[in-house]
Coordinates of C-alpha atoms in Angstrom, one line a residue:
M3 CA 31.0 -16.1 39.7
I4 CA 29.4 -12.8 39.8
S5 CA 30.3 -11.1 43.3
F6 CA 28.6 -8.1 44.7
A7 CA 29.6 -5.2 46.7
I8 CA 28.2 -3.8 49.9
L9 CA 28.5 -0.4 51.2
L10 CA 31.7 1.2 52.6
L11 CA 32.9 4.6 52.2
L12 CA 35.8 5.1 50.1
P13 CA 38.0 8.2 49.2
L14 CA 36.2 10.6 46.8
V15 CA 37.3 10.8 43.2
S16 CA 37.1 14.3 41.3
V17 CA 36.3 14.4 37.9
N18 CA 35.9 18.3 36.2
G19 CA 34.8 19.8 39.4
E20 CA 32.4 17.2 40.2
D21 CA 32.9 14.5 43.3
Y22 CA 32.1 10.7 42.7
K23 CA 31.8 8.8 46.0
I24 CA 33.2 5.2 45.9
E25 CA 30.5 3.2 48.3
C26 CA 31.5 -0.2 47.5
S27 CA 33.5 -3.0 49.1
F28 CA 33.5 -6.9 48.7
N29 CA 32.7 -7.2 52.6
E30 CA 29.2 -9.3 53.2
S31 CA 26.2 -8.0 54.5
V32 CA 22.2 -8.2 53.8
L33 CA 21.6 -7.9 50.5
V34 CA 18.5 -5.3 49.5
L35 CA 16.6 -5.6 46.5
L36 CA 15.5 -2.7 44.4
P37 CA 12.0 -1.9 44.5
D38 CA 9.7 -3.5 41.4
N39 CA 7.3 -0.3 41.0
L40 CA 9.9 2.8 40.6
L41 CA 7.7 3.3 37.3
P42 CA 4.3 2.7 36.4
P43 CA 3.2 0.0 33.9
S44 CA 2.4 3.2 31.4
Y45 CA 3.9 6.0 31.9
I46 CA 5.1 9.2 30.2
A47 CA 8.5 10.8 31.7
R48 CA 10.8 13.3 31.0
I49 CA 14.3 12.9 31.7
R50 CA 17.7 14.7 31.4
S51 CA 20.6 12.7 30.6
Y52 CA 24.7 13.8 31.2
G53 CA 27.8 12.3 31.3
E54 CA 31.3 13.1 32.1
T55 CA 31.4 15.9 29.6
D56 CA 29.0 19.1 29.7
E57 CA 26.7 17.7 27.0
V58 CA 23.2 17.3 28.2
D59 CA 20.4 15.4 26.7
F60 CA 16.6 15.9 27.2
F61 CA 13.9 12.8 26.4
V62 CA 10.2 12.6 26.5
E63 CA 9.3 8.8 27.1
K64 CA 5.8 7.5 26.4
R65 CA 5.2 4.0 27.4
S66 CA 2.7 1.5 27.6
S67 CA 2.6 -2.6 27.6
K68 CA 2.3 -2.2 23.1
Q69 CA 4.5 0.6 22.6
Y70 CA 6.9 3.3 23.5
W71 CA 7.9 6.5 22.1
L72 CA 10.9 8.2 22.8
T73 CA 12.4 11.8 21.7
R74 CA 15.7 12.8 22.4
T75 CA 16.6 16.5 22.0
G76 CA 20.6 17.3 22.0
N77 CA 23.3 19.3 20.3
N78 CA 20.7 21.4 18.0
T79 CA 18.9 17.7 17.0
T80 CA 15.9 16.2 17.8
D81 CA 15.0 12.1 17.1
H82 CA 12.5 10.2 18.3
I83 CA 12.1 6.3 17.5
G84 CA 8.5 4.4 18.0
I85 CA 8.1 0.3 18.8
G86 CA 5.5 -1.4 19.0
Q87 CA 2.4 -1.3 16.5
L88 CA 4.8 1.0 14.5
N89 CA 8.7 0.6 14.0
V90 CA 9.8 4.3 13.2
T91 CA 13.0 6.2 13.7
F92 CA 12.7 9.7 12.7
N93 CA 13.7 14.0 12.5
D94 CA 12.8 16.8 10.9
L95 CA 14.4 15.8 7.6
K96 CA 13.4 11.9 7.2
C97 CA 11.9 9.0 8.9
N98 CA 12.5 5.3 8.1
G99 CA 10.8 2.1 9.1
F100 CA 12.4 -1.1 10.5
A101 CA 11.7 -4.7 10.9
N102 CA 14.3 -5.4 13.6
I103 CA 15.0 -3.4 16.4
S104 CA 18.7 -4.4 16.5
E105 CA 19.0 -2.4 12.8
V106 CA 18.1 1.1 15.0
Q107 CA 20.8 3.3 16.9
P108 CA 19.3 3.4 20.6
L109 CA 19.1 7.1 21.8
Y110 CA 19.5 6.6 25.9
Q111 CA 23.6 6.2 25.4
I112 CA 25.5 5.2 28.5
D113 CA 29.3 4.7 29.0
S114 CA 31.1 2.3 27.4
E115 CA 32.1 0.7 30.8
S116 CA 28.6 0.3 31.9
K117 CA 27.9 -1.3 28.6
K118 CA 29.9 -4.3 29.5
I119 CA 27.9 -5.4 32.3
L120 CA 24.5 -4.1 31.5
A121 CA 22.4 -5.6 28.5
F122 CA 20.7 -2.2 28.1
D123 CA 18.7 -1.8 24.7
G124 CA 19.0 2.1 24.7
F125 CA 15.2 2.7 24.2
S126 CA 13.4 2.6 27.5
I127 CA 14.6 3.7 31.1
S128 CA 12.1 1.2 32.5
S129 CA 14.2 -1.4 30.8
L130 CA 17.4 0.1 31.9
L131 CA 16.0 -0.4 35.6
E132 CA 15.3 -3.9 34.3
A133 CA 18.9 -4.3 33.6
I134 CA 20.1 -3.2 37.0
K135 CA 17.7 -5.6 38.7
R136 CA 19.6 -8.6 36.7
N137 CA 22.7 -7.3 37.4
F138 CA 23.1 -5.8 40.8
K139 CA 21.9 -6.1 44.3
G140 CA 21.4 -3.3 47.2
N141 CA 22.7 -3.4 50.4
N142 CA 20.5 -2.5 54.0
A143 CA 22.5 0.5 54.4
S144 CA 20.7 2.8 51.7
K145 CA 20.0 6.2 53.2
V146 CA 18.0 8.9 53.0
V147 CA 19.2 11.6 51.0
N148 CA 18.2 15.2 49.9
F149 CA 17.6 15.4 46.5
G150 CA 16.4 18.6 44.6
G151 CA 15.1 19.6 48.2
V152 CA 12.9 16.3 48.6
E153 CA 13.8 13.6 51.0
A154 CA 14.8 10.9 49.3
V155 CA 16.2 7.1 49.8
K156 CA 19.4 6.6 47.4
W157 CA 20.0 2.8 47.0
V158 CA 23.1 1.6 45.8
G159 CA 24.1 -1.5 44.0
C160 CA 28.1 -2.6 43.2
R161 CA 29.2 -5.3 41.4
N162 CA 33.0 -6.5 40.7
S163 CA 33.8 -6.9 37.1
S164 CA 34.1 -10.5 36.5
K165 CA 37.0 -10.4 33.8
E166 CA 39.3 -7.4 35.7
K167 CA 39.4 -7.8 39.5
N168 CA 40.4 -4.2 39.9
I169 CA 37.0 -2.7 38.1
T170 CA 34.2 -1.9 40.3
Y171 CA 30.6 -1.1 39.3
Q172 CA 28.4 0.9 41.3
V173 CA 24.6 1.9 40.4
E174 CA 22.9 4.4 42.2
V175 CA 19.1 5.1 42.1
T176 CA 17.1 7.4 44.3
F177 CA 13.5 7.6 44.4
A178 CA 11.0 8.7 47.1
G179 CA 7.4 7.9 48.2
N180 CA 4.7 9.3 46.1
K181 CA 2.5 11.9 47.7
T182 CA 4.5 12.2 50.8
K183 CA 7.1 13.7 52.4
Q184 CA 8.5 10.8 53.9
P185 CA 11.4 8.9 52.5
Y186 CA 10.8 5.4 51.0
S187 CA 9.6 2.8 53.0
P188 CA 7.9 -0.8 53.0
S189 CA 4.8 1.0 54.0
V190 CA 4.5 3.8 50.9
K191 CA 3.4 1.7 48.2
N192 CA 4.2 3.6 45.1
P193 CA 7.7 4.7 45.3
V194 CA 8.6 7.7 42.3
L195 CA 12.1 7.3 40.5
M196 CA 13.9 10.6 40.8
A197 CA 17.5 9.2 39.4
I198 CA 19.6 6.8 38.3
R199 CA 23.8 7.4 38.0
L200 CA 26.0 4.3 36.7
L201 CA 29.8 4.6 37.5
S202 CA 32.7 2.7 37.1
F203 CA 35.9 3.0 39.1
N204 CA 39.4 1.2 38.6
I205 CA 40.7 0.6 42.9
T206 CA 44.2 -0.3 41.9
G207 CA 45.8 2.2 44.1
K208 CA 44.3 5.9 44.1
P209 CA 40.4 5.5 42.4
I210 CA 40.2 6.8 39.0
L211 CA 36.4 7.0 37.9
L212 CA 36.3 5.4 34.3
G213 CA 33.1 5.9 33.5
S214 CA 30.0 7.9 34.5
T215 CA 26.4 8.3 33.1
A216 CA 23.1 10.0 35.2
F217 CA 19.5 10.1 34.4
D218 CA 17.7 12.7 36.5
V219 CA 14.0 12.2 36.0
I220 CA 12.3 15.5 36.1
Y221 CA 8.6 14.5 35.7
V222 CA 6.6 11.0 35.6
E223 CA 3.0 10.8 35.0
A224 CA 0.9 7.4 34.8
T225 CA -1.1 7.1 32.0
T226 CA -3.5 4.4 30.5
S227 CA -2.5 4.7 26.7
V228 CA 0.3 6.0 24.7
E229 CA -0.6 7.9 21.5
N230 CA 1.6 8.0 18.1
D231 CA 3.5 10.9 17.5
L232 CA 4.2 10.8 14.2
P233 CA 4.0 14.0 12.8
E234 CA 1.7 15.0 9.9
G235 CA 2.8 15.0 6.8
M236 CA 5.6 12.7 7.3
F237 CA 6.5 10.2 4.9
C238 CA 8.6 7.1 6.4
R239 CA 10.5 4.8 3.8
N240 CA 10.5 1.0 4.2
M241 CA 7.2 1.0 5.8
P242 CA 5.0 -2.4 5.3
E243 CA 1.9 -1.3 2.3
T244 CA -1.5 -2.3 3.3
T245 CA -4.7 -2.1 1.9
L246 CA -6.7 0.9 3.2
P247 CA -9.8 0.2 5.0
S248 CA -12.1 1.9 2.4
V249 CA -12.0 4.0 -0.8
F250 CA -13.7 7.4 -1.7
P251 CA -18.2 6.8 -2.3
E252 CA -19.3 7.3 -5.8
Q253 CA -21.3 10.5 -4.0
F254 CA -19.9 12.7 -1.4
E255 CA -19.5 15.8 -0.6
A256 CA -16.4 17.7 1.7
F257 CA -15.1 21.2 2.7
F258 CA -11.1 21.9 1.9
A259 CA -8.9 24.5 2.9
Y260 CA -5.5 25.5 1.6
H261 CA -2.3 27.6 2.1
F262 CA 1.1 28.3 0.7
S263 CA 3.5 28.6 3.4
E264 CA 3.3 27.4 7.3
S265 CA 3.0 30.8 8.2
R266 CA -0.6 31.2 7.2
S267 CA -3.3 29.1 8.8
F268 CA -5.9 27.0 7.7
H269 CA -8.5 28.8 10.1
E270 CA -7.9 32.1 8.4
L271 CA -9.4 30.7 5.2
Q272 CA -13.2 30.4 4.1
A273 CA -14.0 26.9 4.5
S274 CA -14.3 25.7 0.4
L275 CA -16.9 22.9 -1.0
V276 CA -16.8 20.1 -3.4
L277 CA -19.3 17.8 -4.4
Y278 CA -19.1 14.8 -6.2
D279 CA -21.7 12.5 -7.8
N280 CA -20.1 9.7 -10.3
T281 CA -23.2 8.7 -10.6
E282 CA -24.9 11.6 -12.3
H283 CA -21.6 12.8 -13.6
I284 CA -21.4 15.9 -11.6
I285 CA -18.9 17.7 -10.2
A286 CA -19.0 21.3 -8.5
F287 CA -16.1 23.1 -6.4
N288 CA -16.6 26.8 -4.6
F289 CA -13.6 28.5 -3.8
D290 CA -12.1 32.0 -2.7
A291 CA -11.6 34.2 -6.0
N292 CA -8.8 35.5 -4.8
D293 CA -6.6 32.4 -5.3
T294 CA -6.1 31.7 -8.8
L295 CA -4.8 28.2 -8.2
V296 CA -7.4 26.0 -6.6
P297 CA -6.5 22.4 -5.1
F298 CA -7.5 19.4 -7.1
F299 CA -9.0 21.7 -9.8
G300 CA -6.5 23.8 -11.2
N301 CA -5.7 27.3 -12.4
V302 CA -8.8 29.5 -12.3
S303 CA -7.1 32.9 -13.2
Q304 CA -9.3 33.3 -16.3
F305 CA -12.3 34.2 -13.7
V306 CA -10.4 36.0 -11.2
S307 CA -10.9 39.3 -13.1
T308 CA -14.7 39.1 -12.4
A309 CA -15.1 40.9 -9.5
A310 CA -16.7 38.2 -7.4
S311 CA -15.8 37.1 -4.1
H312 CA -16.6 33.4 -3.9
L313 CA -16.8 31.4 -7.2
T314 CA -18.6 28.5 -7.9
I315 CA -18.0 26.0 -10.8
V316 CA -19.7 23.4 -12.1
H317 CA -19.1 20.5 -14.3
D318 CA -22.0 18.3 -16.0
F319 CA -20.2 15.5 -17.7
V320 CA -23.4 14.2 -19.4
Y321 CA -24.2 16.9 -21.2
G322 CA -20.7 18.8 -21.7
T323 CA -21.8 22.1 -20.1
Q324 CA -19.7 23.9 -17.7
F325 CA -21.7 26.8 -15.1
V326 CA -19.3 29.3 -13.4
F327 CA -21.7 31.9 -11.3
D328 CA -20.6 34.3 -8.6
E329 CA -22.3 32.8 -5.4
S330 CA -21.8 36.1 -3.0
K331 CA -23.7 37.7 -5.3
G332 CA -26.1 35.1 -7.1
R333 CA -25.0 36.0 -10.8
C334 CA -24.2 34.1 -13.6
I335 CA -20.5 34.4 -15.1
D336 CA -19.8 31.9 -17.6
V337 CA -21.7 29.0 -19.4
A338 CA -19.5 27.1 -21.8
G339 CA -18.3 23.6 -22.5
I340 CA -16.0 22.2 -20.0
D341 CA -12.7 23.1 -20.2
T342 CA -10.6 20.1 -20.4
K343 CA -7.8 21.7 -18.7
F344 CA -9.5 21.3 -15.3
N345 CA -7.9 18.5 -13.4
D346 CA -11.5 17.0 -12.8
T347 CA -11.5 16.1 -16.6
K348 CA -9.9 12.6 -17.9
L349 CA -9.6 13.5 -22.1
N350 CA -9.5 10.2 -24.5
E351 CA -6.9 11.6 -26.7
T352 CA -8.0 8.8 -29.7
S353 CA -11.9 9.5 -29.2
G354 CA -11.6 13.1 -28.3
E355 CA -14.4 12.2 -25.6
I356 CA -13.7 13.5 -22.1
L357 CA -14.7 12.0 -18.9
L358 CA -15.4 12.6 -14.9
K359 CA -11.9 11.1 -13.1
S360 CA -12.3 8.7 -10.3
S361 CA -12.2 10.6 -7.0
I362 CA -8.8 9.0 -6.2
D363 CA -7.5 10.5 -9.3
I364 CA -8.9 13.8 -8.4
F365 CA -8.3 14.0 -4.6
L366 CA -5.2 12.0 -4.2
N367 CA -3.7 12.6 -7.9
L368 CA -1.3 9.8 -7.0
T369 CA 0.8 7.9 -9.7
Q370 CA 1.6 5.4 -6.9
S371 CA -1.3 4.3 -4.8
S372 CA 0.1 2.6 -2.2
F373 CA -0.5 3.0 1.5
Y374 CA 1.0 2.0 4.7
Y375 CA -0.2 2.5 8.3
S376 CA 1.1 5.2 10.2
G377 CA -0.6 4.9 13.5
Q378 CA -3.5 6.8 15.1
R379 CA -4.2 10.6 15.7
T380 CA -6.4 12.3 18.3
V381 CA -8.7 15.0 16.7
D382 CA -11.2 17.0 18.7
N383 CA -11.1 14.0 21.1
V384 CA -11.8 11.7 18.6
I385 CA -9.2 9.0 17.5
Y386 CA -8.3 8.2 13.9
D387 CA -6.5 5.7 11.9
V388 CA -4.2 7.3 9.9
Y389 CA -2.8 6.1 6.4
T390 CA -0.1 7.3 4.4
S391 CA 1.3 7.3 0.7
S392 CA 3.7 9.2 -1.1
F393 CA 4.9 10.0 -4.7
K394 CA 7.8 7.8 -4.9
S395 CA 8.9 8.9 -8.1
M396 CA 9.0 12.5 -6.8
E397 CA 11.2 11.7 -3.4
D398 CA 8.7 12.7 -0.8
G399 CA 7.6 15.8 -3.3
R400 CA 4.2 15.1 -2.2
V401 CA 2.5 13.2 0.9
V402 CA -0.8 12.1 1.1
E403 CA -2.7 11.3 4.2
L404 CA -6.0 9.6 5.0
L405 CA -7.6 9.9 8.4
F406 CA -10.6 6.7 9.1
S407 CA -12.6 6.7 11.9
V408 CA -11.8 4.3 14.4
Q409 CA -15.7 4.2 16.1
S410 CA -16.8 2.7 13.0
K411 CA -14.5 -0.1 12.9
E412 CA -15.3 -0.6 16.8
K413 CA -19.3 -0.7 15.5
K414 CA -18.2 -3.3 13.1
S415 CA -19.4 -1.8 10.0
Q416 CA -18.5 -2.7 6.8
N417 CA -16.1 0.2 5.8
S418 CA -14.4 2.7 8.0
A419 CA -15.8 6.4 7.5
L420 CA -13.5 8.5 5.9
F421 CA -12.8 11.7 8.2
S422 CA -10.2 13.2 6.3
V423 CA -7.3 14.0 3.2
A424 CA -4.5 16.2 3.2
L425 CA -2.0 16.4 0.8
Y426 CA 1.3 18.1 1.5
D427 CA 3.6 19.5 -1.3
K428 CA 6.9 19.8 0.1
N429 CA 10.8 21.4 -0.5
N430 CA 12.8 18.3 -1.4
S431 CA 15.9 20.4 -0.1
N432 CA 14.2 21.0 3.7
N433 CA 11.0 18.8 3.6
K434 CA 9.1 21.2 4.9
P435 CA 5.6 21.7 3.4
V436 CA 5.0 24.9 1.2
F437 CA 1.4 23.9 -0.2
T438 CA -1.1 21.9 2.3
T439 CA -4.7 21.2 1.6
Q440 CA -6.7 19.3 4.1
M441 CA -10.3 18.0 3.1
T442 CA -12.4 17.1 6.1
G443 CA -16.3 16.4 6.5
F444 CA -16.7 13.9 4.3
H445 CA -20.1 12.6 4.2
G446 CA -23.0 11.5 1.7
L447 CA -24.3 13.7 -0.7
S448 CA -26.7 16.4 0.5
S449 CA -29.9 17.4 -1.1
T450 CA -29.9 20.7 0.8
H451 CA -26.1 21.5 -0.6
F452 CA -27.4 20.3 -4.1
D453 CA -30.1 22.5 -4.2
E454 CA -28.7 25.7 -3.6
L455 CA -26.1 24.9 -6.1
S456 CA -29.3 24.2 -8.8
A457 CA -30.6 27.5 -7.6
Y458 CA -27.3 29.2 -8.4
T459 CA -27.3 27.5 -11.9
E460 CA -30.5 29.2 -12.3
S461 CA -29.2 32.5 -13.0
C462 CA -27.1 31.3 -16.2
M463 CA -30.2 29.5 -17.7
T464 CA -33.2 32.0 -17.4
S465 CA -31.7 33.7 -20.7
F466 CA -32.2 30.7 -22.8
G467 CA -36.1 30.9 -22.1
T468 CA -38.3 29.2 -19.8
A469 CA -41.4 26.9 -19.7
S470 CA -43.2 27.2 -16.3
L471 CA -45.8 24.1 -15.3
Y472 CA -47.8 22.5 -12.2
V473 CA -48.8 19.0 -11.8
S474 CA -51.1 17.8 -9.1
V475 CA -49.4 15.3 -6.5
N476 CA -50.5 12.7 -5.0
Y477 CA -49.4 10.8 -1.4
I478 CA -47.6 13.9 0.0
H479 CA -49.2 17.0 2.2
I480 CA -47.3 20.0 3.3
S481 CA -46.9 18.2 6.7
D482 CA -44.6 15.7 5.2
L483 CA -42.8 18.7 3.6
A484 CA -41.4 19.8 6.8
K485 CA -41.2 16.3 8.1
I486 CA -38.8 14.9 6.0
G487 CA -37.4 18.2 4.5
L488 CA -38.2 20.4 1.2
P489 CA -34.7 19.6 -0.3
S490 CA -34.9 16.1 -0.5
I491 CA -38.0 16.0 -1.9
K492 CA -37.2 18.9 -4.4
W493 CA -33.9 17.1 -5.1
A494 CA -36.1 13.6 -6.0
L495 CA -38.1 16.3 -8.1
R496 CA -36.0 17.3 -10.0
K497 CA -33.9 14.0 -10.8
K498 CA -37.0 12.7 -11.9
I499 CA -38.7 15.5 -13.9
A500 CA -35.2 15.8 -15.7
K501 CA -35.1 12.3 -16.6
V502 CA -38.6 11.9 -17.9
A503 CA -37.7 15.3 -19.8
G504 CA -34.4 13.8 -21.3
I505 CA -32.7 17.1 -20.1
S506 CA -30.1 17.9 -17.7
L507 CA -30.5 18.1 -14.0
F508 CA -29.5 22.0 -13.9
R509 CA -32.7 22.4 -16.8
V510 CA -35.4 21.8 -13.7
G511 CA -35.3 24.7 -11.2
D512 CA -37.6 26.9 -9.0
I513 CA -39.2 24.3 -7.7
Y514 CA -41.7 24.9 -4.8
F515 CA -45.7 23.6 -3.8
D516 CA -48.7 24.7 -3.2
E517 CA -52.2 23.8 -2.4
G518 CA -54.9 22.7 -4.4
N519 CA -58.8 22.3 -3.8
A520 CA -58.0 18.3 -3.7
T521 CA -53.9 17.6 -3.8
L522 CA -51.0 19.6 -3.5
L523 CA -49.8 21.1 -6.4
A524 CA -46.0 20.6 -7.2
L525 CA -44.6 24.2 -9.6
F526 CA -41.5 23.7 -11.2
T527 CA -39.7 25.6 -14.6
L528 CA -38.3 24.0 -17.1
Y529 CA -35.0 25.9 -19.2
N530 CA -34.2 26.0 -22.8
K531 CA -31.1 24.2 -23.8
T532 CA -28.0 26.7 -23.6
S533 CA -26.9 28.2 -27.1
V534 CA -23.3 27.2 -26.4
A535 CA -20.9 24.2 -27.8
S536 CA -21.1 21.5 -25.2
E537 CA -18.0 19.1 -24.7
T538 CA -19.0 15.3 -26.0
S539 CA -18.5 13.4 -23.1
K540 CA -18.3 9.3 -22.5
H541 CA -21.8 9.4 -21.4
F542 CA -23.1 12.6 -23.3
K543 CA -26.7 12.9 -24.0
K544 CA -27.9 15.5 -26.8
E545 CA -29.6 18.6 -25.3
V546 CA -33.8 18.5 -26.2
T547 CA -35.2 21.8 -27.0
L548 CA -37.8 23.4 -24.3
E549 CA -40.8 22.3 -26.4
E550 CA -39.6 18.7 -26.6
A551 CA -38.8 18.3 -22.9
V552 CA -42.6 19.7 -22.1
Q553 CA -43.9 17.7 -24.5
N554 CA -41.9 14.5 -23.3
I555 CA -43.2 15.0 -19.8
N556 CA -47.0 15.4 -20.8
D557 CA -46.7 12.6 -23.2
T558 CA -45.6 10.6 -20.3
L559 CA -48.6 12.2 -18.3
L560 CA -51.4 11.4 -20.8
K561 CA -50.3 7.3 -20.0
D562 CA -50.3 7.3 -16.8
D563 CA -49.0 8.5 -13.2
I564 CA -45.1 9.2 -12.4
T565 CA -43.8 7.5 -9.3
I566 CA -41.3 8.9 -7.3
V567 CA -39.5 7.5 -4.4
V568 CA -38.7 9.5 -1.5
E569 CA -36.2 8.6 1.2
G570 CA -38.3 9.2 4.4
L571 CA -41.9 8.6 2.7
E572 CA -43.9 5.4 3.5
S573 CA -45.3 5.6 -0.1
P574 CA -43.9 6.6 -3.2
M575 CA -44.6 10.6 -4.5
K576 CA -47.0 10.4 -7.6
L577 CA -47.3 13.0 -10.2
L578 CA -50.9 12.6 -11.2
R579 CA -52.5 11.3 -14.4
S580 CA -53.4 14.1 -17.1
T581 CA -52.6 17.1 -14.8
L582 CA -49.9 18.8 -16.1
Q583 CA -50.6 22.3 -16.9
L584 CA -48.7 25.7 -17.7
M585 CA -48.8 27.9 -15.4
P586 CA -50.4 31.4 -15.6
E587 CA -48.8 34.7 -15.5
A588 CA -50.6 35.4 -12.5
W589 CA -50.4 32.4 -10.1
S590 CA -53.1 31.2 -8.1
P591 CA -54.2 27.5 -7.5
P592 CA -56.8 26.5 -9.6
V593 CA -60.6 26.5 -8.2
S594 CA -62.5 23.3 -9.1
P595 CA -66.0 23.8 -10.4
S596 CA -68.4 23.5 -7.5
S597 CA -70.9 20.4 -7.8
F598 CA -74.1 19.0 -5.9
S599 CA -73.5 17.8 -2.3
G600 CA -77.3 17.5 -1.6
Y601 CA -79.6 19.8 0.8
S602 CA -78.5 20.4 4.4
G603 CA -81.0 20.0 7.1
G604 CA -82.5 23.5 7.4
S605 CA -83.1 24.0 4.0
M606 CA -85.2 20.7 3.9
F607 CA -87.0 22.4 7.3
I608 CA -87.9 25.5 5.5
L609 CA -89.0 23.3 2.4
A610 CA -91.3 21.0 4.4
T611 CA -92.9 24.2 6.2
F612 CA -93.9 26.1 2.7
T613 CA -95.4 22.3 1.4
L614 CA -97.4 22.1 4.5
I615 CA -98.5 25.6 4.3
L616 CA -99.4 24.9 0.7
G617 CA -101.3 21.4 1.2
A618 CA -103.4 23.4 3.8
V619 CA -104.1 26.4 1.3
V620 CA -105.0 23.7 -1.5
G621 CA -107.0 21.7 1.0
G622 CA -109.1 24.3 2.4
G623 CA -109.4 26.0 -1.5
I624 CA -111.2 22.3 -2.4
V625 CA -113.3 22.3 0.7
L626 CA -114.6 25.8 0.0
F627 CA -114.9 25.1 -3.7
L628 CA -117.3 21.6 -2.4
W629 CA -119.2 23.4 -0.4
K630 CA -120.0 26.5 -2.5
R631 CA -121.3 24.3 -5.0
E632 CA -123.2 22.3 -2.7
R633 CA -125.1 25.6 -1.7
I634 CA -125.3 26.8 -5.1
G635 CA -127.1 23.2 -6.2
M636 CA -129.6 23.8 -3.1
S637 CA -130.4 27.4 -3.6
Y638 CA -131.2 26.0 -7.4
Q639 CA -133.9 23.4 -6.3
V640 CA -135.5 26.0 -4.0
F641 CA -135.7 28.5 -6.9
Q642 CA -137.6 25.8 -8.4

C-alpha cells in the first residue's frame, strides 16, 4: 500500500553548501492535488537542470499533441531528440532513426532514487509532471514563496517508500499565476510552472540526503505547432525509405548557387541559371567565369582564360553542337562538338553515341536513389516537406535534400511541386559541408529565358552565312503580341520554322514582326550550318545547308499554310501560303499595288454637273441648227 506524507518541518540537510528542508511526515491531513494545466497543451520551454554536482544542463523543449523535440546542451555537447512524426536522435556528428522509444537514451536525467518511484520516460517535462501526479499527493499547507523575485506557490508532495520505511520522497513544484503578481489560487485559471525539485531522504536518525534533481523553467510559451528541427544537410541512418511525391519535370529552369566553405555565403554569389529540356534534348548553364568547377556540369577551366565575367554553355544533343559565349559582353567564345567530359553527357561506349542524361542523373548524381521523409522546414514563411538521400557507399560523403511544396498537396494537385534541391558534400572526419550547392526557383521552361539564350547563340552563328526572310501571318495582330507576350510567340515560331526547315533551333534567329498592308509580317533569319565536327548523339540529325533549309520552307508554303499553335491564342497562327520572300537589304514593308475601289460621292457630283452642262449645250446647238435651217428655207421661198 502506498502511503502519503504531509507537511511537517523537520531538520535541514546541507549538501555542498545548499540546504534541503525535509517537509514531510506521516500525519494525516487534507490532500491537495497538483493543478492540471501547469503547462499548455503545446509549448516551447527553456529549462535548466542540475543535481547534487556542479554540472548544469540546459534544455529547449518543443511539444505539441503529435510530436515533441528536445535539445540538451551540457558538458560541451549538444544532443537532440525528436519523437512523433519523426523519431530521431542526433548531435553535431551523427543522426539515427529509431522505431521504438525504448531504444533511445533519455535526455532528461533524474537521480537514481527518484527513478525507483517515478515512471518517467525522460523526454518531456510535461511527462515528468504526469508522473508526479500519479505518484504524489500534496497537502493543504502549500505556502507562498518568493521564487526569483516573483511571489509563487510551492506545492509539496510526499510519499514513503513501499519497500524501505526509512526512505522518504519529497517533490516540490513551484508555480505562479499567469500575467499576475498574485500567487496561485483557484481563481487564477492559468498557473505557470516555475520549478520542480525531486528529493529523497533517509530519515533514520539524522536525515541524510540520498538524491536530488532540480528543473528550473526559465521560459515557457504556448504555441500552436512544433516545427521539425533537423539541421540542413543532416543524414540520418536507419530511417524508413519512402517514395518522392514527384520527380524532375522533362522541361524546367532553375537558379543555383554554390560555395566551397562555410565562410562563404550563398548571397555573395551571382545566381546562375540552368535550362533543361529533354524534349528538345537541349541543356544550358550560365555561371560565374571565376569558378573553374561548376556544380552539375564539371570543370570549365579551359574557358576561364577568356576574360569573361559570366559564361553560358549550351549543348544541343540533336545536332551534337556546343556553344560557349560571354553573356556579359554578348560575344561568342567557341563553337564545337559537345565535350563528352562534361557531367550532362552520357556516352555509350559500344555505339559511341552521346545522350543528354536524365535530370536525376545530372542534378542528384545518386548511385543510390532511395529517400526518406525528414520532416518539414519553413522557408520565407512557407512550409515545405523535406526528403533526404545520401551516397551509402561514401559514408555520408554527399547528402541530398529535396523540398516539396506542402500547399500543392493541400490543394490536392497530382504532384507536389519541387521547390529546391540542395547537395552537401562533406568531410567525413567532422561531418561538415565543404562544398554546398543549392537549386531553387523550379518552374516550367520559360520562353523568355530561351529567347534570350537564342539571342546569345546568334553571335556564334553569323560567321557561317545567313538568309533573311519574311512571310505573311494570319490570325494574329500587334495587340496579341502585347497580350500574350512576344517571347512566347517567337518561341513557338522558332520551333516550327526549325522543324519545317530541318535545322537546329539555334539556326533560327533575329525574329520580329512588322505590319504589312493586309496582314502581319514575320521576319526571321536562318543561319548556315556550322563547319565544326559534331558529336554523334542518340537523337542525331544531319544538318542541312542554308539553301536547303530555305527550300524546305518554301516548298512547304507552296503547298499549304503552316499552322503554329501558340498558348494563349484562341486560333492557331498561320504562315500564309506562297508568301515567303527574301528580305531586301533596306527593309520596308511591301506596298500592295492599288486597285479600283469605285468613285466617291464628290466625283459623281462633278461628273453629273458637267454632263448636265454638256447636255444643255448639245441640246441648244440642235435647236439653233433646226431654227437656222427653217429660216433658210423660208428665205429661199421668198426669193423664189
